[in-house]
Short mmCIF file of C-alpha atoms and ligand atoms in Angstrom, two decimals:
data_model
loop_
_atom_site.label_atom_id
_atom_site.label_comp_id
_atom_site.label_asym_id
_atom_site.label_seq_id
_atom_site.Cartn_x
_atom_site.Cartn_y
_atom_site.Cartn_z
CA MET A 1 48.13 -90.62 -139.87
CA ASN A 2 45.47 -88.41 -141.34
CA ASP A 3 43.41 -88.82 -138.06
CA LEU A 4 46.60 -87.53 -136.08
CA VAL A 5 47.06 -84.67 -138.49
CA HIS A 6 43.48 -83.80 -138.07
CA ARG A 7 43.75 -84.23 -134.19
CA THR A 8 46.78 -81.95 -134.21
CA ARG A 9 44.93 -79.22 -136.21
CA ARG A 10 42.23 -79.30 -133.70
CA PHE A 11 44.72 -79.46 -130.58
CA VAL A 12 46.69 -76.39 -131.98
CA ARG A 13 43.51 -74.43 -132.85
CA ASP A 14 41.45 -75.09 -129.73
CA VAL A 15 44.30 -75.47 -127.28
CA VAL A 16 47.61 -73.90 -128.52
CA LEU A 17 46.61 -70.68 -130.11
CA PRO A 18 44.61 -69.25 -126.87
CA SER A 19 47.57 -69.82 -124.91
CA GLU A 20 50.02 -68.14 -127.18
CA PRO A 21 51.98 -65.35 -125.33
CA ARG A 22 51.47 -61.80 -126.53
CA PRO A 23 53.69 -60.99 -129.65
CA GLY A 24 57.31 -60.63 -128.30
CA GLY A 25 56.59 -62.72 -125.22
CA TYR A 26 58.06 -65.84 -124.08
CA LEU A 27 56.33 -69.32 -123.40
CA SER A 28 57.39 -70.21 -119.69
CA ASP A 29 58.40 -73.73 -118.59
CA ALA A 30 55.57 -74.11 -116.51
CA GLU A 31 53.17 -73.19 -119.43
CA ARG A 32 55.20 -75.38 -121.65
CA GLY A 33 54.40 -78.30 -119.24
CA ARG A 34 50.81 -77.56 -118.93
CA LEU A 35 50.47 -77.54 -122.77
CA GLN A 36 52.42 -80.91 -123.05
CA GLU A 37 50.32 -82.53 -120.55
CA ALA A 38 47.27 -81.37 -122.66
CA ALA A 39 48.98 -82.63 -125.79
CA LYS A 40 49.44 -86.12 -123.85
CA GLU A 41 45.68 -86.17 -123.35
CA HIS A 42 44.79 -85.24 -126.84
CA GLY A 43 47.10 -88.10 -128.09
CA VAL A 44 49.27 -85.81 -130.16
CA PHE A 45 52.32 -85.72 -128.29
CA ALA A 46 55.79 -86.50 -129.59
CA PRO A 47 54.59 -87.68 -133.06
CA HIS A 48 58.05 -88.43 -134.35
CA VAL A 49 59.21 -90.30 -131.15
CA PRO A 50 59.43 -94.27 -131.51
CA LYS A 51 56.20 -95.98 -129.60
CA GLU A 52 58.77 -97.58 -127.09
CA TYR A 53 59.68 -94.02 -125.93
CA GLY A 54 56.22 -92.70 -125.47
CA GLY A 55 55.53 -91.31 -129.21
CA ALA A 56 53.35 -92.14 -132.06
CA GLY A 57 56.25 -93.63 -133.98
CA LEU A 58 55.89 -91.86 -137.36
CA THR A 59 58.69 -92.39 -139.54
CA ILE A 60 60.41 -89.30 -141.14
CA ALA A 61 58.35 -89.57 -144.37
CA ASP A 62 55.08 -88.99 -142.33
CA TRP A 63 56.29 -86.19 -140.38
CA SER A 64 55.66 -83.12 -142.55
CA PRO A 65 51.79 -82.65 -142.30
CA VAL A 66 51.84 -83.18 -138.45
CA PHE A 67 54.78 -80.94 -138.00
CA GLN A 68 53.22 -78.24 -140.31
CA GLU A 69 49.92 -78.36 -138.08
CA ALA A 70 52.03 -78.00 -135.04
CA GLY A 71 53.99 -75.24 -136.61
CA TYR A 72 50.62 -73.14 -137.16
CA SER A 73 51.76 -71.53 -133.83
CA PRO A 74 55.05 -70.67 -132.87
CA ILE A 75 54.81 -72.66 -129.47
CA GLY A 76 52.85 -75.60 -131.07
CA PRO A 77 55.98 -77.63 -131.62
CA ALA A 78 56.88 -77.31 -128.05
CA ALA A 79 53.42 -78.31 -126.88
CA LEU A 80 53.93 -81.44 -128.92
CA ASN A 81 57.60 -81.79 -127.94
CA CYS A 82 58.79 -81.69 -131.51
CA MET A 83 60.79 -78.39 -131.29
CA ALA A 84 64.33 -77.61 -131.78
CA PRO A 85 66.77 -78.33 -130.72
CA ASP A 86 65.40 -81.16 -128.96
CA GLU A 87 63.81 -82.91 -131.81
CA GLY A 88 67.03 -83.02 -133.67
CA ASN A 89 68.73 -84.29 -130.59
CA MET A 90 65.97 -87.14 -130.06
CA TYR A 91 66.63 -88.34 -133.69
CA LEU A 92 70.36 -88.35 -133.27
CA LEU A 93 70.18 -90.21 -129.94
CA GLU A 94 67.68 -92.56 -131.41
CA ASN A 95 70.19 -93.44 -134.36
CA VAL A 96 73.53 -93.21 -132.64
CA ALA A 97 73.17 -93.64 -128.80
CA THR A 98 73.77 -97.00 -126.85
CA ASP A 99 70.94 -98.35 -125.21
CA ALA A 100 72.12 -97.30 -121.69
CA GLN A 101 72.52 -93.61 -123.35
CA LYS A 102 69.05 -93.89 -124.56
CA GLU A 103 67.56 -94.79 -121.34
CA ARG A 104 69.39 -92.01 -119.76
CA PHE A 105 69.11 -88.99 -121.98
CA LEU A 106 66.58 -89.80 -124.68
CA ARG A 107 63.71 -91.07 -122.44
CA PRO A 108 63.29 -88.34 -120.44
CA LEU A 109 63.77 -85.95 -123.42
CA ALA A 110 61.11 -87.76 -125.28
CA GLU A 111 58.69 -87.84 -122.42
CA GLY A 112 59.14 -84.03 -122.09
CA ARG A 113 60.56 -84.23 -118.36
CA VAL A 114 63.86 -82.39 -119.49
CA ARG A 115 65.12 -79.88 -122.26
CA SER A 116 68.58 -80.44 -124.11
CA CYS A 117 70.79 -78.20 -126.19
CA PHE A 118 73.23 -78.91 -129.03
CA ALA A 119 76.54 -77.10 -128.65
CA MET A 120 78.54 -76.65 -132.02
CA THR A 121 78.94 -72.91 -132.80
CA GLU A 122 81.81 -70.98 -131.20
CA PRO A 123 83.11 -67.23 -131.02
CA HIS A 124 85.17 -66.22 -133.95
CA PRO A 125 87.50 -67.61 -135.32
CA GLY A 126 86.03 -70.96 -134.08
CA ALA A 127 83.26 -73.01 -135.74
CA GLY A 128 80.29 -71.21 -137.45
CA SER A 129 79.59 -71.56 -141.22
CA ASP A 130 82.82 -73.46 -141.24
CA PRO A 131 82.68 -76.72 -138.82
CA ASP A 132 86.35 -77.37 -139.66
CA ALA A 133 87.32 -74.35 -137.59
CA LEU A 134 86.08 -76.29 -134.45
CA THR A 135 88.34 -75.09 -131.48
CA THR A 136 86.73 -76.79 -128.59
CA THR A 137 88.87 -79.78 -127.45
CA ALA A 138 88.27 -83.14 -125.85
CA THR A 139 91.36 -84.48 -124.33
CA ARG A 140 91.93 -87.87 -123.14
CA VAL A 141 92.31 -88.40 -119.45
CA ASP A 142 92.20 -91.33 -116.89
CA GLY A 143 88.71 -93.21 -117.64
CA GLY A 144 87.22 -90.28 -119.71
CA TRP A 145 87.75 -86.97 -121.46
CA ARG A 146 88.41 -83.32 -120.52
CA ILE A 147 86.47 -80.75 -122.49
CA ASP A 148 87.54 -77.24 -122.64
CA GLY A 149 86.20 -74.45 -124.98
CA THR A 150 83.56 -71.67 -125.39
CA LYS A 151 80.48 -72.07 -127.48
CA ARG A 152 77.67 -69.55 -128.28
CA PHE A 153 74.32 -69.15 -129.73
CA ILE A 154 73.29 -72.41 -128.07
CA SER A 155 69.61 -72.55 -128.22
CA GLY A 156 68.04 -73.87 -125.04
CA ALA A 157 71.07 -74.15 -122.93
CA GLU A 158 69.52 -72.19 -119.95
CA GLY A 159 67.63 -74.83 -118.27
CA ALA A 160 68.63 -77.86 -120.44
CA ALA A 161 69.41 -80.98 -118.50
CA PHE A 162 72.23 -81.98 -121.01
CA ALA A 163 74.26 -80.89 -124.06
CA ILE A 164 75.38 -82.64 -127.04
CA VAL A 165 78.92 -81.07 -127.46
CA MET A 166 80.94 -81.08 -130.64
CA ALA A 167 84.63 -81.13 -129.74
CA ARG A 168 87.98 -81.79 -131.60
CA THR A 169 89.64 -84.98 -130.59
CA ASP A 170 92.60 -84.85 -132.81
CA ASP A 171 94.02 -82.84 -135.80
CA THR A 172 91.36 -83.83 -138.07
CA GLY A 173 88.42 -85.38 -136.18
CA ALA A 174 85.82 -84.42 -134.01
CA THR A 175 83.80 -86.26 -131.38
CA MET A 176 80.25 -85.81 -129.91
CA LEU A 177 79.88 -85.96 -126.10
CA LEU A 178 77.04 -86.00 -123.86
CA VAL A 179 77.38 -83.51 -120.99
CA ASP A 180 75.33 -83.26 -117.86
CA THR A 181 74.77 -79.66 -117.28
CA ALA A 182 75.23 -80.41 -113.46
CA ASN A 183 78.87 -81.02 -114.34
CA PRO A 184 80.96 -78.60 -112.45
CA GLY A 185 83.04 -77.91 -115.75
CA PHE A 186 79.77 -76.79 -117.46
CA ARG A 187 78.69 -73.25 -117.32
CA VAL A 188 76.16 -71.06 -118.99
CA GLY A 189 77.35 -67.58 -119.90
CA GLY A 190 75.95 -64.44 -121.22
CA GLN A 191 72.58 -64.76 -122.87
CA VAL A 192 72.50 -63.65 -126.64
CA HIS A 193 69.41 -61.70 -127.41
CA ALA A 194 68.59 -62.95 -130.88
CA ILE A 195 65.52 -61.54 -132.65
CA ASP A 196 63.23 -64.65 -131.97
CA ARG A 197 61.31 -65.81 -128.90
CA ALA A 198 59.94 -69.41 -129.47
CA ILE A 199 62.85 -71.43 -128.28
CA ALA A 200 63.01 -71.90 -124.51
CA GLY A 201 66.37 -71.21 -122.65
CA GLY A 202 67.40 -68.42 -125.22
CA HIS A 203 70.76 -68.83 -127.11
CA PRO A 204 73.59 -68.19 -124.74
CA TYR A 205 77.25 -68.68 -124.43
CA VAL A 206 78.49 -72.06 -122.94
CA HIS A 207 81.53 -72.50 -121.39
CA PHE A 208 83.42 -75.94 -120.82
CA ASP A 209 86.30 -75.27 -118.14
CA GLY A 210 88.15 -78.55 -117.58
CA CYS A 211 84.97 -80.23 -118.07
CA VAL A 212 85.49 -83.99 -117.12
CA VAL A 213 83.17 -86.67 -118.25
CA ALA A 214 83.54 -90.53 -118.40
CA ASP A 215 84.24 -92.74 -121.32
CA ASP A 216 80.32 -93.56 -121.62
CA ALA A 217 79.78 -89.85 -122.59
CA VAL A 218 80.89 -90.35 -126.12
CA LEU A 219 78.04 -90.50 -128.35
CA GLY A 220 78.90 -93.15 -131.18
CA ALA A 221 82.41 -93.51 -131.87
CA VAL A 222 85.37 -91.18 -131.36
CA GLY A 223 86.43 -89.05 -134.33
CA GLU A 224 82.78 -89.51 -135.96
CA GLY A 225 81.64 -86.19 -135.02
CA PHE A 226 81.28 -84.63 -138.21
CA ARG A 227 79.56 -87.33 -139.63
CA TYR A 228 76.92 -87.76 -136.91
CA ALA A 229 76.38 -84.00 -137.21
CA GLN A 230 75.15 -84.62 -140.85
CA VAL A 231 72.97 -87.37 -139.50
CA ARG A 232 71.34 -85.00 -137.41
CA LEU A 233 71.41 -81.91 -139.63
CA GLY A 234 69.68 -83.20 -142.61
CA PRO A 235 66.50 -84.15 -140.87
CA ALA A 236 66.78 -81.30 -138.52
CA ARG A 237 67.07 -78.56 -141.19
CA LEU A 238 63.89 -80.21 -142.85
CA THR A 239 61.84 -80.23 -139.66
CA HIS A 240 62.54 -76.67 -139.50
CA CYS A 241 61.11 -76.11 -142.97
CA MET A 242 58.19 -78.22 -141.99
CA ARG A 243 57.38 -76.17 -138.70
CA TRP A 244 57.93 -72.89 -140.34
CA LEU A 245 55.90 -73.70 -143.33
CA GLY A 246 52.86 -74.21 -140.84
CA LEU A 247 53.73 -70.68 -139.64
CA ALA A 248 53.68 -69.39 -143.18
CA ARG A 249 50.17 -70.89 -143.76
CA ARG A 250 49.06 -69.02 -140.58
CA ALA A 251 50.50 -65.81 -142.04
CA LEU A 252 48.76 -66.59 -145.33
CA ASP A 253 45.47 -67.12 -143.53
CA ILE A 254 45.75 -63.80 -141.51
CA ALA A 255 46.29 -62.06 -144.79
CA LEU A 256 43.46 -63.77 -146.71
CA ASP A 257 41.24 -62.69 -143.79
CA ARG A 258 42.21 -59.31 -144.09
CA VAL A 259 42.06 -58.97 -147.94
CA GLU A 260 38.41 -60.42 -147.58
CA HIS A 261 37.39 -57.79 -145.33
CA ARG A 262 39.33 -54.67 -145.82
CA ARG A 263 37.65 -52.26 -148.40
CA ILE A 264 39.83 -49.56 -150.04
CA PHE A 265 39.45 -47.23 -153.12
CA GLY A 266 35.78 -48.39 -153.39
CA SER A 267 36.56 -52.45 -153.66
CA ALA A 268 37.54 -55.31 -151.21
CA MET A 269 41.26 -55.69 -151.27
CA LYS A 270 40.95 -59.35 -152.41
CA ASP A 271 39.70 -57.85 -155.89
CA LEU A 272 42.79 -55.74 -156.37
CA GLY A 273 45.35 -57.05 -158.85
CA LEU A 274 48.40 -55.95 -156.89
CA ALA A 275 47.04 -57.60 -153.72
CA GLN A 276 46.11 -60.66 -155.57
CA ASP A 277 49.72 -60.94 -156.92
CA LEU A 278 51.01 -61.01 -153.13
CA VAL A 279 48.60 -63.63 -152.43
CA ALA A 280 49.12 -65.76 -155.49
CA ARG A 281 52.97 -65.85 -154.99
CA SER A 282 52.46 -66.74 -151.19
CA VAL A 283 50.25 -69.65 -152.46
CA ILE A 284 52.97 -70.71 -154.82
CA ASP A 285 55.70 -70.37 -152.24
CA ILE A 286 53.71 -72.70 -149.84
CA GLU A 287 52.86 -74.96 -152.47
CA THR A 288 56.59 -75.34 -153.82
CA SER A 289 57.92 -75.59 -150.24
CA ASP A 290 55.54 -78.33 -149.44
CA ALA A 291 56.49 -80.43 -152.43
CA ILE A 292 60.23 -80.11 -151.94
CA ILE A 293 59.71 -80.99 -148.12
CA THR A 294 57.73 -84.11 -149.24
CA LYS A 295 60.35 -85.27 -151.89
CA THR A 296 63.33 -84.64 -149.30
CA ALA A 297 61.51 -86.42 -146.65
CA ASN A 298 60.98 -89.36 -148.90
CA ALA A 299 64.55 -89.39 -149.90
CA LEU A 300 65.82 -89.29 -146.22
CA ALA A 301 63.66 -92.19 -145.45
CA THR A 302 64.96 -94.31 -148.23
CA ASP A 303 68.50 -93.02 -149.11
CA PRO A 304 69.76 -90.90 -146.48
CA ARG A 305 72.88 -89.69 -148.11
CA ALA A 306 70.85 -88.46 -151.19
CA GLY A 307 68.11 -87.03 -148.80
CA SER A 308 70.88 -85.16 -146.87
CA ALA A 309 72.03 -83.42 -150.19
CA LEU A 310 68.42 -82.54 -151.14
CA SER A 311 67.75 -81.28 -147.71
CA SER A 312 70.16 -78.15 -148.64
CA VAL A 313 67.95 -77.55 -151.54
CA ALA A 314 64.85 -77.61 -149.47
CA LYS A 315 66.45 -75.67 -146.55
CA VAL A 316 67.46 -72.68 -148.96
CA HIS A 317 64.06 -72.73 -150.82
CA CYS A 318 61.82 -73.02 -147.74
CA SER A 319 63.80 -70.47 -145.52
CA GLU A 320 63.45 -67.92 -148.24
CA ALA A 321 59.91 -68.82 -149.16
CA VAL A 322 58.55 -68.87 -145.61
CA PHE A 323 60.13 -65.50 -145.02
CA ALA A 324 58.67 -64.02 -148.19
CA VAL A 325 55.15 -65.28 -147.42
CA ILE A 326 55.16 -63.63 -143.84
CA ASP A 327 56.97 -60.43 -145.41
CA ARG A 328 53.81 -60.14 -148.08
CA ALA A 329 51.27 -60.91 -145.40
CA MET A 330 52.76 -57.88 -143.24
CA GLN A 331 52.52 -55.80 -146.46
CA LEU A 332 48.78 -56.74 -147.03
CA CYS A 333 48.01 -55.86 -143.39
CA GLY A 334 49.45 -52.32 -143.66
CA GLY A 335 50.10 -50.73 -140.31
CA ASP A 336 48.43 -53.64 -138.32
CA GLY A 337 51.11 -56.03 -139.88
CA LEU A 338 53.91 -53.97 -138.68
CA SER A 339 52.88 -53.61 -135.08
CA ASP A 340 52.05 -56.06 -132.32
CA ALA A 341 48.40 -55.57 -133.12
CA LEU A 342 48.80 -58.95 -135.24
CA PRO A 343 51.44 -61.47 -134.71
CA LEU A 344 52.96 -61.27 -137.98
CA ALA A 345 55.97 -59.11 -137.16
CA SER A 346 56.82 -61.62 -134.38
CA PHE A 347 56.38 -64.31 -136.97
CA MET A 348 58.98 -62.71 -139.17
CA ASN A 349 61.37 -62.58 -136.07
CA GLU A 350 60.94 -66.37 -135.56
CA VAL A 351 61.81 -67.18 -139.24
CA ARG A 352 64.45 -64.85 -140.15
CA PRO A 353 67.27 -66.57 -138.20
CA PHE A 354 66.46 -69.71 -140.12
CA ARG A 355 68.33 -68.05 -143.21
CA VAL A 356 71.35 -68.40 -141.10
CA TYR A 357 71.34 -71.36 -138.78
CA ASP A 358 71.40 -75.05 -139.97
CA GLY A 359 73.74 -73.71 -142.68
CA SER A 360 73.23 -70.13 -144.09
CA THR A 361 71.79 -69.82 -147.60
CA GLU A 362 75.15 -68.89 -148.90
CA THR A 363 76.90 -71.99 -147.42
CA HIS A 364 74.12 -74.22 -148.72
CA LYS A 365 74.17 -72.48 -152.36
CA TRP A 366 77.90 -73.03 -152.29
CA ALA A 367 77.64 -76.69 -151.51
CA ILE A 368 74.61 -77.18 -154.04
CA ALA A 369 76.63 -75.72 -156.80
CA ARG A 370 79.72 -77.79 -155.89
CA ARG A 371 77.88 -81.10 -155.70
CA ALA A 372 76.24 -80.12 -159.06
CA SER A 373 79.52 -79.59 -160.77
CA ARG A 374 81.18 -82.70 -159.25
CA ALA A 375 78.23 -84.78 -160.41
CA ARG A 376 78.19 -83.62 -163.80
CA ALA A 377 82.18 -83.59 -164.27
CA LYS A 378 82.01 -87.33 -163.13
CA ALA A 379 79.35 -88.40 -165.39
CA VAL A 380 81.22 -86.72 -168.36
CA ALA A 381 84.60 -88.54 -167.20
CA SER A 382 82.91 -91.82 -166.94
CA GLY A 383 81.57 -91.59 -170.26
CA THR A 384 78.01 -91.92 -169.26
CA GLU A 385 77.27 -88.19 -170.61
CA ARG A 386 78.72 -86.08 -173.24
CA ARG A 387 79.73 -82.68 -172.92
CA GLN A 388 76.81 -80.21 -174.09
CA ASP A 389 78.71 -77.11 -174.50
CA GLU A 390 81.00 -77.79 -177.28
CA VAL A 391 80.59 -75.54 -180.37
CA VAL A 392 81.68 -75.94 -183.99
CA GLU A 393 82.21 -73.26 -186.47
CA PRO A 394 78.83 -72.98 -188.75
C1 LIG B 419 68.53 -67.88 -133.22
C2 LIG B 419 69.72 -68.91 -133.41
C3 LIG B 419 70.00 -70.16 -133.07
C4 LIG B 419 70.99 -70.73 -133.11
N1 LIG B 419 71.18 -72.13 -132.36
C5 LIG B 419 72.41 -72.77 -132.49
C6 LIG B 419 72.51 -73.83 -131.79
O1 LIG B 419 71.55 -74.48 -130.92
N2 LIG B 419 73.73 -74.50 -131.53
C7 LIG B 419 74.57 -74.00 -132.35
O2 LIG B 419 75.65 -74.79 -132.23
N3 LIG B 419 74.70 -72.94 -133.15
C8 LIG B 419 73.59 -72.39 -133.22
N4 LIG B 419 73.36 -71.09 -133.79
C9 LIG B 419 74.44 -70.71 -134.53
C10 LIG B 419 74.19 -70.78 -136.22
O3 LIG B 419 74.45 -72.14 -136.41
C11 LIG B 419 75.48 -69.94 -136.68
O4 LIG B 419 75.14 -68.52 -136.56
C12 LIG B 419 75.64 -70.22 -138.03
O5 LIG B 419 76.28 -71.48 -138.48
C13 LIG B 419 76.59 -69.20 -138.68
O6 LIG B 419 77.79 -69.16 -138.21
P1 LIG B 419 78.32 -67.45 -137.82
O7 LIG B 419 77.51 -66.84 -136.88
O8 LIG B 419 79.59 -67.70 -137.05
O9 LIG B 419 78.49 -66.74 -139.17
P2 LIG B 419 79.59 -66.97 -140.14
O10 LIG B 419 80.34 -68.28 -140.08
O11 LIG B 419 80.67 -65.78 -139.76
O12 LIG B 419 79.02 -66.75 -141.39
C14 LIG B 419 78.58 -65.28 -141.63
C15 LIG B 419 78.03 -65.26 -143.29
O13 LIG B 419 78.91 -65.70 -144.03
C16 LIG B 419 78.29 -66.25 -145.11
N5 LIG B 419 78.58 -67.40 -145.87
C17 LIG B 419 78.67 -68.45 -145.36
N6 LIG B 419 79.26 -69.51 -146.19
C18 LIG B 419 79.64 -68.86 -147.31
C19 LIG B 419 80.24 -69.23 -148.49
N7 LIG B 419 80.57 -70.49 -148.79
N8 LIG B 419 80.49 -68.29 -149.46
C20 LIG B 419 80.15 -67.24 -149.29
N9 LIG B 419 79.34 -66.62 -148.22
C21 LIG B 419 79.23 -67.46 -147.17
C22 LIG B 419 76.75 -66.21 -144.93
O14 LIG B 419 76.06 -65.13 -145.35
C23 LIG B 419 76.85 -66.17 -143.38
O15 LIG B 419 75.54 -65.83 -142.88
C24 LIG B 419 72.14 -70.22 -133.79
C25 LIG B 419 72.17 -69.07 -134.56
C26 LIG B 419 70.91 -68.42 -134.27
C27 LIG B 419 70.81 -66.87 -134.94
#
């Protein structure tokens, strides 16, 4: 494990950083392919993928240090094939797909031969923060299903080989279906120009117009879509925390190098108290993020339900923390931090959307508070705890 972390660090420093596009630029599919071949040669490719599918076979409890090293560059995860949305889709396929589906969809994805996308969000008033608002439907037809609906913000859809689609299959339930993008009923629509650049294929609209798939396109069981979404989302939001924490470390390194060398008002910036405050708060944000990620990853490995609940806490904390670290680094670097002279402003564009996707900060805080209230009320009702708020007249 430590050896893999070390090799990933060297690979990212020596091969990936020199290949980064200019701030604001995209990684082309050709360049991504070249970097993935290099990652294979360096033995750092697909750390999270089971060995039988060509990866290093690490379990989730061991992903964080490697993903953080990959995330030191915005394109590092793509080079290692552990970027969103493919990494989350690999995890879902590994845990839910049939053997035949794994051969057809997981193997080429794990080997980096194709890309994929995950299609959940819809134009208003459809699914967004509230998945219950899902409007895309999958209707039974002879020998399969017909999917109708529109999705948007579907990362990686342009150029993807397949999509995992969430569709309503009856009044209460949803089902996940695997759709080949060559299907005549699948169409990539207008591109949504979000502020980030690192995910290949953008975040376009996707249309399902009478998109017919066979029965074997159902991922797992009919009606279990919302449950599988949680299977995917708990780990997927945590791996985002891991990768973006790596980028926050890079931002802090840039800031540390700057305060070391920049002199103002007769002293090195590193000796000015207000600058030290910015640095110290970033170190604290990084360490607390690292700790909550480790705790959550261990929980996901041993008790997925508890881990999934904790992943909300980790997601809120880390998404705010990495944003703050990058923001402080920009502040410490002055005008350079706000221009494309340094990559910090582009890092900010990469991490800002993380406060909205995979459940917004507000959605998670709402869920965290409700969960806390429920757990406390249950403990008091069952008699294992006594109310602590009762007062008596002195
Ligand atoms: C860069 C990027 C990539 C994305 N990739 C994908 C993808 O690959 N696949 C996919 O399916 N979707 C993707 N999304 C969509 C993303 O998941 C949604 O944008 C997100 O779920 C929010 O939905 P919405 O945009 O409809 O906002 P809304 O649902 O309208 O929410 C708007 C705001 O409401 C607030 N809010 C939410 N819940 C509460 C609450 N309980 N109490 C008070 N306020 C609340 C929050 O501030 C939230 O930001 C992506 C989005 C972005 C920006």
